[in-house]
Tab-separated table of C-alpha atoms in Angstrom:
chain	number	residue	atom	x	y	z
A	961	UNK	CA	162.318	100.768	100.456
A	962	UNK	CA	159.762	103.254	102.504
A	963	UNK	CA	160.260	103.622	105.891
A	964	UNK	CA	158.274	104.694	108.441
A	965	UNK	CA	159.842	108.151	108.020
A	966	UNK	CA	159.181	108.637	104.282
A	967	UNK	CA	155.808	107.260	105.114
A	968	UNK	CA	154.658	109.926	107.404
A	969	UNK	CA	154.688	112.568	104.481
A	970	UNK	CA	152.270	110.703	102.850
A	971	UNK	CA	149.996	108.550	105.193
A	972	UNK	CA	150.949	109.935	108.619
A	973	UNK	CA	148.476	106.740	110.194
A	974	UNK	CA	150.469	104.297	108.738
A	975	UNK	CA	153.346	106.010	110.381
A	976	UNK	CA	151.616	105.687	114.004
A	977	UNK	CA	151.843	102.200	113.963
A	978	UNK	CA	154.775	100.543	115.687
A	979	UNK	CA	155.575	97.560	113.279
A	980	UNK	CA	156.639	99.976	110.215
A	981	UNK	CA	158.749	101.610	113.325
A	982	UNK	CA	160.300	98.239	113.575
A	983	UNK	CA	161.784	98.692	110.287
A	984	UNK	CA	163.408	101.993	110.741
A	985	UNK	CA	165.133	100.466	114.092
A	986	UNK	CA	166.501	97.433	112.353
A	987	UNK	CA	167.688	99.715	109.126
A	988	UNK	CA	169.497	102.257	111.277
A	989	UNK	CA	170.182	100.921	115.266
A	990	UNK	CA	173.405	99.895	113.493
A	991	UNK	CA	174.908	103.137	112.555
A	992	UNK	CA	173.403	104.669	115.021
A	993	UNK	CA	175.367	102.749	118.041
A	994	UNK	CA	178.716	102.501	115.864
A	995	UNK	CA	178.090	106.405	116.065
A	996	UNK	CA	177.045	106.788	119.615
A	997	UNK	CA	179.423	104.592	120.351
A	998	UNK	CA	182.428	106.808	118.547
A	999	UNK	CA	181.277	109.685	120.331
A	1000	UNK	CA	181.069	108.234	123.872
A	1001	UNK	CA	183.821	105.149	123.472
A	1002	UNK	CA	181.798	103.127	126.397
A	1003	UNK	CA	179.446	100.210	124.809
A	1004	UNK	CA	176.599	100.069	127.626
A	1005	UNK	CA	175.828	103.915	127.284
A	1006	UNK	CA	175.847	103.857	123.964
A	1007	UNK	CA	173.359	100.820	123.968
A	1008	UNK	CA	171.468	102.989	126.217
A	1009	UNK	CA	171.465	106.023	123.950
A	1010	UNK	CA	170.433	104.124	121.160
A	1011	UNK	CA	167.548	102.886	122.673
A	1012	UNK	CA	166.573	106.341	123.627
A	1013	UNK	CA	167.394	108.018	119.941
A	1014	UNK	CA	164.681	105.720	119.083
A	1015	UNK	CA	161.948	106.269	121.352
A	1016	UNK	CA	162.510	110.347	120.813
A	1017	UNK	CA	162.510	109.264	116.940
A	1018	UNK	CA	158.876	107.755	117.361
A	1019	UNK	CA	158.070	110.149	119.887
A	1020	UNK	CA	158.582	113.339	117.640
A	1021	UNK	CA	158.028	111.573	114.123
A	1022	UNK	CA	155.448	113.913	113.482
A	1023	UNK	CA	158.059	116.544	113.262
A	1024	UNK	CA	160.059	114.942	110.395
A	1025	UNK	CA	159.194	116.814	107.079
A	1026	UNK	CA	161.569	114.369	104.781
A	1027	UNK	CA	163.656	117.636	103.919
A	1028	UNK	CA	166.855	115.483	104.981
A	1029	UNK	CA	167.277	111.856	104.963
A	1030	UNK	CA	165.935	109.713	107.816
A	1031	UNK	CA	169.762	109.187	109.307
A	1032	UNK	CA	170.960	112.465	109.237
A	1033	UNK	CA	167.975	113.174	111.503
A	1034	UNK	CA	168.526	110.328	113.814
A	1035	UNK	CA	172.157	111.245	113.805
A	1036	UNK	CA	171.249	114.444	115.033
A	1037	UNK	CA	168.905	112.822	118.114
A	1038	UNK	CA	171.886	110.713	118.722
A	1039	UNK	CA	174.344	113.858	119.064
A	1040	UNK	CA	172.060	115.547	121.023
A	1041	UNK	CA	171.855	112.638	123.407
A	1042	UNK	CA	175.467	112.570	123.594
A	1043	UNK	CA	175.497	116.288	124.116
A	1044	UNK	CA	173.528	115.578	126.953
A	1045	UNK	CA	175.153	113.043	127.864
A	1046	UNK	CA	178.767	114.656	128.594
A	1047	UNK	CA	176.622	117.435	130.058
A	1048	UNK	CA	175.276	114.897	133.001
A	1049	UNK	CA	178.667	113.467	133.241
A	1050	UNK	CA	180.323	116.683	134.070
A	1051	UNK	CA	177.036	117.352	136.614
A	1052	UNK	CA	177.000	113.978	138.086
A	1053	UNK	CA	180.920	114.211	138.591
A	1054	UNK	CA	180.437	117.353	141.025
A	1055	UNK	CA	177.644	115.909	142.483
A	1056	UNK	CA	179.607	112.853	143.364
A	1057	UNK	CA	182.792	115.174	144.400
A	1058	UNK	CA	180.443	116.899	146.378
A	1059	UNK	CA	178.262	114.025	148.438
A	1060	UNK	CA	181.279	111.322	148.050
A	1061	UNK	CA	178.640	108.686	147.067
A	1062	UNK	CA	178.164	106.475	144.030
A	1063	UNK	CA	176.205	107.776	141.484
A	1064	UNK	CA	172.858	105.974	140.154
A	1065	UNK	CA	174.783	105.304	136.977
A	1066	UNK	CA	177.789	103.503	138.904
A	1067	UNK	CA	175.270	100.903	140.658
A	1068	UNK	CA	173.343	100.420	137.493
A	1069	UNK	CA	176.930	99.333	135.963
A	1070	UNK	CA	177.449	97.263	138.332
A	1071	UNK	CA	174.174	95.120	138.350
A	1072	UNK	CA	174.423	95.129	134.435
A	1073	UNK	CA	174.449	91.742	133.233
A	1074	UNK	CA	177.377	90.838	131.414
A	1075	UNK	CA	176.660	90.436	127.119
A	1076	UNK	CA	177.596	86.997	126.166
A	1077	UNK	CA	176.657	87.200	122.420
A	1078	UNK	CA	180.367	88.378	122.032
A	1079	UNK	CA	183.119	86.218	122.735
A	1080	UNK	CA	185.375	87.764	125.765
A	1081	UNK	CA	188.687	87.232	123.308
A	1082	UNK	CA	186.304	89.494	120.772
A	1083	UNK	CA	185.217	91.623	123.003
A	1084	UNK	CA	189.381	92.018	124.592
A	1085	UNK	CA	190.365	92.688	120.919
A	1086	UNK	CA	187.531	95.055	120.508
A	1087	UNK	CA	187.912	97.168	123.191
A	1088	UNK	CA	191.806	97.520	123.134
A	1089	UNK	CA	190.991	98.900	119.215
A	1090	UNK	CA	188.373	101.487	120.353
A	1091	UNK	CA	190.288	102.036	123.307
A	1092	UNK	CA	193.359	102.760	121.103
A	1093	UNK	CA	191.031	105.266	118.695
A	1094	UNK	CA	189.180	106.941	121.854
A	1095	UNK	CA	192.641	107.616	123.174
A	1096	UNK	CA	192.940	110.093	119.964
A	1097	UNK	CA	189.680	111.100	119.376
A	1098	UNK	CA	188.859	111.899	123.095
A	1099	UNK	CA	191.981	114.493	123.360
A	1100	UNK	CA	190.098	116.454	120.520
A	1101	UNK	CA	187.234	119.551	121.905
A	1102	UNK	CA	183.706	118.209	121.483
A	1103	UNK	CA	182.785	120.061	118.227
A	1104	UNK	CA	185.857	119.009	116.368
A	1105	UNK	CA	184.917	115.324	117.790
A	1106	UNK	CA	181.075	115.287	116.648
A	1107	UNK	CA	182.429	116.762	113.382
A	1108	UNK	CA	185.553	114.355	112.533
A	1109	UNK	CA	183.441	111.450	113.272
A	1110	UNK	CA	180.286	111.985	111.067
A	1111	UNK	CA	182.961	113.064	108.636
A	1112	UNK	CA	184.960	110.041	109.088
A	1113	UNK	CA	182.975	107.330	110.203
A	1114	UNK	CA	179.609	108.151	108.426
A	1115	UNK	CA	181.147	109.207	105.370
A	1116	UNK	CA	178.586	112.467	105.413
A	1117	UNK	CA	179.081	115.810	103.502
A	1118	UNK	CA	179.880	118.905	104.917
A	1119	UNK	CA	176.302	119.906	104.478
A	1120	UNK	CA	174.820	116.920	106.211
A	1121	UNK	CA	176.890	117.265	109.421
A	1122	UNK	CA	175.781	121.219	109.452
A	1123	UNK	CA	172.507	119.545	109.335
A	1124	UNK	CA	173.565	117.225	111.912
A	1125	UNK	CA	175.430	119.216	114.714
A	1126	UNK	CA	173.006	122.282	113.907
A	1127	UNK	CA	176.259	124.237	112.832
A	1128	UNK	CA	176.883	126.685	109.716
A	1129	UNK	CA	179.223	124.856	107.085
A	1130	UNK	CA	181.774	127.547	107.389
A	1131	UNK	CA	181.851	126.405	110.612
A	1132	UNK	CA	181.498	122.213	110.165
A	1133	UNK	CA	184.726	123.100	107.556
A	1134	UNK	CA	186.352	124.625	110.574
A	1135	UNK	CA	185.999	122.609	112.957
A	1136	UNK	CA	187.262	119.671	110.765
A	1137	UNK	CA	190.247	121.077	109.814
A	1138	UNK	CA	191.545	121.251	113.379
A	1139	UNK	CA	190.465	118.130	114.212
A	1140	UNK	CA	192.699	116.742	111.546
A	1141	UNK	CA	195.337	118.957	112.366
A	1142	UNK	CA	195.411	117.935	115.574
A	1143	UNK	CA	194.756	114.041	114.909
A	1144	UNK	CA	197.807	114.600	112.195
A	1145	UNK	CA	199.909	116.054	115.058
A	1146	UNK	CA	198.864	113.772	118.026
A	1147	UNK	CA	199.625	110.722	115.655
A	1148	UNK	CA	203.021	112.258	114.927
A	1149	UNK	CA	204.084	112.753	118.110
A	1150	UNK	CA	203.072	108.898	119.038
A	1151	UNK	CA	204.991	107.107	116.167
A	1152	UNK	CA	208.023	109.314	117.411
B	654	UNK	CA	211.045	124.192	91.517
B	655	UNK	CA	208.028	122.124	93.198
B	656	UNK	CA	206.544	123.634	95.958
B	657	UNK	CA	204.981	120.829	97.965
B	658	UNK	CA	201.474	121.070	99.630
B	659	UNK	CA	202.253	121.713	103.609
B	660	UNK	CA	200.344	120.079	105.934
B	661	UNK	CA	197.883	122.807	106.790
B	662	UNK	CA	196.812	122.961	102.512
B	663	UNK	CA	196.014	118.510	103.169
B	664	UNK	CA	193.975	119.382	106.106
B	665	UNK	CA	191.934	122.090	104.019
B	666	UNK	CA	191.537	119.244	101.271
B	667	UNK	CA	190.180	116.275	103.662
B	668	UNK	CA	188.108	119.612	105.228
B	669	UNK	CA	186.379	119.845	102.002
B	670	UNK	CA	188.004	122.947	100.551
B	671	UNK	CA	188.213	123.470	96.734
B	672	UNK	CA	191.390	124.702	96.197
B	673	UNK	CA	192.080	124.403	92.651
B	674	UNK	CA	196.379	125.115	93.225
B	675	UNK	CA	196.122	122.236	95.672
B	676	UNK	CA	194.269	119.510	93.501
B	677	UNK	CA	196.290	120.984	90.236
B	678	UNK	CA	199.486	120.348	92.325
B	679	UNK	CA	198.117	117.142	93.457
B	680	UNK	CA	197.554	115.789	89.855
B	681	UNK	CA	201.328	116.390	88.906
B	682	UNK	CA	202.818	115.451	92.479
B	683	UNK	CA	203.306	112.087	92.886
B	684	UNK	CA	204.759	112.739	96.521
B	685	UNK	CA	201.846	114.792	97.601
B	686	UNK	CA	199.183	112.056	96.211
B	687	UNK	CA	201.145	110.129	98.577
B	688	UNK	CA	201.239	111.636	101.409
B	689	UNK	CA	197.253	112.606	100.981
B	690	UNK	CA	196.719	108.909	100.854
B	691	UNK	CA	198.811	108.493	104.432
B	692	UNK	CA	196.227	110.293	105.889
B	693	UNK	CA	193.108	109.127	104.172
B	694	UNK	CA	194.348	105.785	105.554
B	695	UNK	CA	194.968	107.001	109.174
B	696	UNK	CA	191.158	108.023	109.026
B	697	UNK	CA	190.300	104.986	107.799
B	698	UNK	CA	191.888	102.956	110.164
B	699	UNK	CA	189.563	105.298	113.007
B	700	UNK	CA	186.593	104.047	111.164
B	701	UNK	CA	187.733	100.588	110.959
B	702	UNK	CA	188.420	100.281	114.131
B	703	UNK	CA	185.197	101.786	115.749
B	704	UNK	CA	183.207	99.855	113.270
B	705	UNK	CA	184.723	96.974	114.825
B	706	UNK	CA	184.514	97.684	118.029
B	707	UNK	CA	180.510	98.397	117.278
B	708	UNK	CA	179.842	94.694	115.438
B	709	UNK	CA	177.667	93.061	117.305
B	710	UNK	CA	175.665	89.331	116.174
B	711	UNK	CA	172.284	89.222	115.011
B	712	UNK	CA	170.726	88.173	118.097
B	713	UNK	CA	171.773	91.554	119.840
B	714	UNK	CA	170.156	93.722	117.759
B	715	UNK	CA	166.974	91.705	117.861
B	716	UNK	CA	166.819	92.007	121.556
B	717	UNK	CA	167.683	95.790	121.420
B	718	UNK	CA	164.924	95.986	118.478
B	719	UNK	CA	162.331	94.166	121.243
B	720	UNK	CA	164.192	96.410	123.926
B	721	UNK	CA	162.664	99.871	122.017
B	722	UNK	CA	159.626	98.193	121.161
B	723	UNK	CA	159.161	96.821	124.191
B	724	UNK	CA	159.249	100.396	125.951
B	725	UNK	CA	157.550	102.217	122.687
B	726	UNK	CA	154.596	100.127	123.895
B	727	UNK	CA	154.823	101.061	127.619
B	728	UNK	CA	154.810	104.926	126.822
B	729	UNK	CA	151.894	106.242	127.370
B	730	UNK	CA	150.586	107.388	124.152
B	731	UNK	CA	149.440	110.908	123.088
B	732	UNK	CA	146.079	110.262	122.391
B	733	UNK	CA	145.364	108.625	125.610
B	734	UNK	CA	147.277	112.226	127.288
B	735	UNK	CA	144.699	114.273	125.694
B	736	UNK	CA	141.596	112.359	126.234
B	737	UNK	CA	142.768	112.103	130.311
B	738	UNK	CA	143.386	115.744	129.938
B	739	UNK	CA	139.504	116.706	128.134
B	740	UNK	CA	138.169	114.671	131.100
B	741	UNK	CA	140.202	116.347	133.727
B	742	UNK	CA	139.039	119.721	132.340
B	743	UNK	CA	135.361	119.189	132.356
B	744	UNK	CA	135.336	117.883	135.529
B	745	UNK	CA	137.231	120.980	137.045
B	746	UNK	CA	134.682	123.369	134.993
B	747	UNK	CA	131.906	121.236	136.422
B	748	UNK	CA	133.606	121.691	139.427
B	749	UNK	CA	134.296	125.359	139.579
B	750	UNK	CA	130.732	126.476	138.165
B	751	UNK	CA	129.381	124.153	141.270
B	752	UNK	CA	131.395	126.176	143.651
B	753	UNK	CA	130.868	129.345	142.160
B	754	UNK	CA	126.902	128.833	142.132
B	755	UNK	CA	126.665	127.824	145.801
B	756	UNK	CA	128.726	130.670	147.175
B	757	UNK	CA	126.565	133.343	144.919
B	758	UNK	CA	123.550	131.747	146.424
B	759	UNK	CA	124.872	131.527	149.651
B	760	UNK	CA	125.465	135.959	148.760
B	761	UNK	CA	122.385	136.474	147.749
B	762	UNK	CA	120.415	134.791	150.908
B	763	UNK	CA	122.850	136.827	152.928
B	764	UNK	CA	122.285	140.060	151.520
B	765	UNK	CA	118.491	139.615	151.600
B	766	UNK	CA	116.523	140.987	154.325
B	767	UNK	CA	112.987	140.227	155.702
B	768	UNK	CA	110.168	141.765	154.131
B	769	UNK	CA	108.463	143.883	157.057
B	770	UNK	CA	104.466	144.466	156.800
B	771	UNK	CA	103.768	148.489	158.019
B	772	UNK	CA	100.928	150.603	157.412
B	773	UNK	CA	100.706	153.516	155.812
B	774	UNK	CA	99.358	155.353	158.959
B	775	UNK	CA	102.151	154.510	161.124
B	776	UNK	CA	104.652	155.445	158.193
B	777	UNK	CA	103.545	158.833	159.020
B	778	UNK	CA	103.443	158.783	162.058
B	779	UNK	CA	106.913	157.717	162.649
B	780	UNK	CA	107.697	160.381	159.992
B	781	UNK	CA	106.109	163.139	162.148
B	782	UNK	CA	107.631	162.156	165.559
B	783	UNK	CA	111.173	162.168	163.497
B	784	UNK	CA	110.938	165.796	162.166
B	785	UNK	CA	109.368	166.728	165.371
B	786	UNK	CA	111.814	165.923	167.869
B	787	UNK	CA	114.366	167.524	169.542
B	788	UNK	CA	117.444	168.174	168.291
B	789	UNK	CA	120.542	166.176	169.978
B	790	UNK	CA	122.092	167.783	172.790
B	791	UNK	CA	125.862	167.989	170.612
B	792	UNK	CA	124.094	169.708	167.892
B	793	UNK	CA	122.713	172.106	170.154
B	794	UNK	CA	125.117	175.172	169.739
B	795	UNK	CA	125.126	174.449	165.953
B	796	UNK	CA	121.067	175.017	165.914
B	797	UNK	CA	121.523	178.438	168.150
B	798	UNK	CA	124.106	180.082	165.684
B	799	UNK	CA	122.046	179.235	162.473
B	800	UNK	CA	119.198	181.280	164.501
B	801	UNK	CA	121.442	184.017	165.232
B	802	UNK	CA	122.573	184.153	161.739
B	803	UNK	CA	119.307	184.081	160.397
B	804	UNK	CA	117.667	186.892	162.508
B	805	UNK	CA	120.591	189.058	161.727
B	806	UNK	CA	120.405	188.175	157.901
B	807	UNK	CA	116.640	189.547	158.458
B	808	UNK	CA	116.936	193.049	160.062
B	809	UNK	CA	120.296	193.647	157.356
B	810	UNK	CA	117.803	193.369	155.012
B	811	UNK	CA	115.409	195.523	156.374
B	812	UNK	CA	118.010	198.246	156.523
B	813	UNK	CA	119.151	197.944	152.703
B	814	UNK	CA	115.243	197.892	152.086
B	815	UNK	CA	114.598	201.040	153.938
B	816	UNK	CA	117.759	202.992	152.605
B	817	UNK	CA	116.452	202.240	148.802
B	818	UNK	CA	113.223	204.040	149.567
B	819	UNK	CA	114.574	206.964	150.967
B	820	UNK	CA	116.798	207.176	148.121
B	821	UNK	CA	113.632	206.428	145.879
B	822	UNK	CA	111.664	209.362	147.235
C-alpha cells in the first residue's frame, strides 16, 4: 500500500494533502509511541513526542527521497525528539535548581486529564512492567539505549539503526555489544 | 576438549558479528545454543513488556490521529509564508524608493541656488574695481618684498648683460 511518503517521489501534490497524511499516522503512530515510549519510559511525553514526530514528518516531507523506508525515517524524527528531549530535561532541571519553581512541564502534568480508555488495573500492570524494563534500560548511556532498543524492540538491522541514530555501523555494532553486556550483567546481579 | 563460547563471543553474536568459530561452535554445542537462547529470551521479554506497556484501544489512536491533524491544519502553511513574505517585500521596496526619492528631491532643491539677472557692463565693472583695489593691509609686507625682489632681479641682469659685451668686444 502507497503512503503518503512513497507518494511524494512520484506526485509530490498528492503528497501535500493531509488525508493521504492520515494514513501514514494511523500505519506508524503505533511503533512510533511503543518506541518513544522505550526511550523515555513516561506515557504522556511520549504521546507528546509522537504528535510532534508527525507534524515535523509533514512539515519536512519534501525532504524524504524514499532511499530508506518511511519508519526508519520517522524513527529517526522520533530519536531526535527524544534527544532533545533529555537535553531540555537536563536544562529545565538546573533551571528549576536554580529559580526553585515548578517548571511549565510540571503544571502541564498536573492539569493533564487523566486517560480513561485504559482500565486503572491495566494501566497498574502496565506501568509496573515498563517500570520493571526502564529500571534496566535507563542504567544503560544514551547511545547504547537508542541502539538496544531499535535493535530489540523494532527488530531493525544494524544498517537501519546507523540510518536511524545517524551513527557508522562499526559504531551501531559497538554500542550494542555493551549494551548487552551490561543488560547481561545488570540482570545477573538482580537474580543473585 | 570443548571450549565454550564466553559471554563476551554471545554479545558479539546478538551484536551482529559474523564469526564463523562462534556459529560453527554453536551448531555442535548444544549448551551454547542454550545459553544463546537465555538471552534472546531476556530481550524478548524487554520487547514484550514495552509493547505492552505501549497498547493502547482503538479509540486512542483515533483521537491522537485527530490530535496531529487537528494541529497539521492550524500550522500555518508554507505557501501562505511566502505569499505574506512577496507582499511584505514590495511594500518595503515601495517604501524605500518613496523615501529615497523625497530626500534626493529635498537635495537637489537645497543645493540649488537662485538664478541672479546681471549685465554684462556691470560684470566688468565689478571685475575692474576687484583687480584695482588695494591690497589688504596683512598682505602688505608680502607685496613690498616681491617689489624688492623684482627690482633687484632687474639691475642683476643688467650686470650679467653688460659683462657679456665687454667680453664680446
Amino acid at each position: 500500500m502507497l503512503d503518503v511518503f512513497e507518494l511524494t517521489a512520484v506526485k509530490p501534490q498528492v503528497a501535500s494533502e493531509l488525508e493521504d497524511f492520515d494514513q501514514t499516522i494511523a500505519l506508524y503512530q503505533q511503533r512510533i509511541y511503543r518506541l518513544l515510549l522505550a526511550q523515555i519510559g513516561e506515557p504522556d511525553v511520549a504521546e507528546d513526542l509522537t504528535q510532534e514526530c508527525f507534524i515535523r514528518a509533514f512539515q519536512n516531507r519534501s525532504r524524504f527521497r524514499g532511499e530508506s523506508q518511511v519508519f526508519t525515517w520517522l524513527a529517526r524524527i522520533a530519536i531526535n525528539l527524544a534527544r532533545d528531549y533529555f537535553r531540555n530535561r537536563r536544562l529545565a532541571f538546573w533551571r528549576r535548581l536554580s529559580r526553585m519553581d515548578n517548571s511549565e512541564e510540571e503544571n502541564r502534568r498536573a492539569m493533564a486529564v487523566p486517560d480513561r480508555s485504559v482500565s486503572p488495573e491495566d494501566l497498574v500492570i502496565q506501568r509496573e512492567k515498563l517500570a520493571s524494563v526502564m529500571e534496566l534500560v535507563k542504567q544503560l548511556s544514551q547511545p547504547q539505549r537508542e541502539t538496544l532498543l531499535l535493535s530489540v524492540i523494532e527488530e531493525m538491522s544494524l544498517d537501519e539503526i546507523s540510518r536511524c541514530t545517524n551513527r557508522r555501523i562499526g559504531t551501531v555494532k559497538t554500542h550494542l555489544f555493551r549494551a548487552l553486556m551490561n543488560l547481561r550483567k545488570w540482570q545477573e546481579g538482580k537474580h543473585k | 576438549m570443548l571450549v565454550h563460547l564466553s559471554e563476551e563471543e554471545f554479545a558479539l553474536l546478538l551484536a551482529g558479528k559474523d564469526d564463523e568459530m562462534a556459529s560453527g561452535h554453536l551448531a555442535i554445542c548444544s549448551q551454547c545454543e542454550h545459553k544463546l537462547e537465555n538471552w534472546k529470551a531476556d530481550l524478548r521479554q524487554i520487547r514484550d513488556a514495552i509493547s505492552f506497556s505501549s497498547q493502547r484501544p482503538t479509540e486512542y489512536w483515533q483521537v491522537q490521529r485527530n490530535a496531529i491533524t487537528r494541529k497539521l491544519e492550524a500550522l500555518p502553511s508554507l505557501g501562505n509564508f511566502w505569499n505574506f513574505g512577496w507582499t511584505l517585500a514590495c511594500y518595503a521596496l515601495a517604501l524605500s524608493v518613496l523615501v529615497l526619492g523625497f530626500i534626493n528631491f529635498h537635495q537637489t532643491q537645497i543645493g540649488m541656488q537662485p538664478k541672479t539677472e546681471i549685465s554684462d557692463t556691470q560684470l566688468l565693472n565689478d571685475l575692474e574695481d576687484h583687480m584695482t583695489e588695494d591690497v589688504p593691509d596683512a598682505l602688505q609686507p608680502t607685496d613690498l618684498l616681491v617689489s624688492e625682489m623684482s627690482d633687484t632681479e632687474d639691475q642683476g641682469t643688467k650686470i650679467i648683460h653688460n659683462e657679456a659685451l665687454r667680453k664680446s668686444k
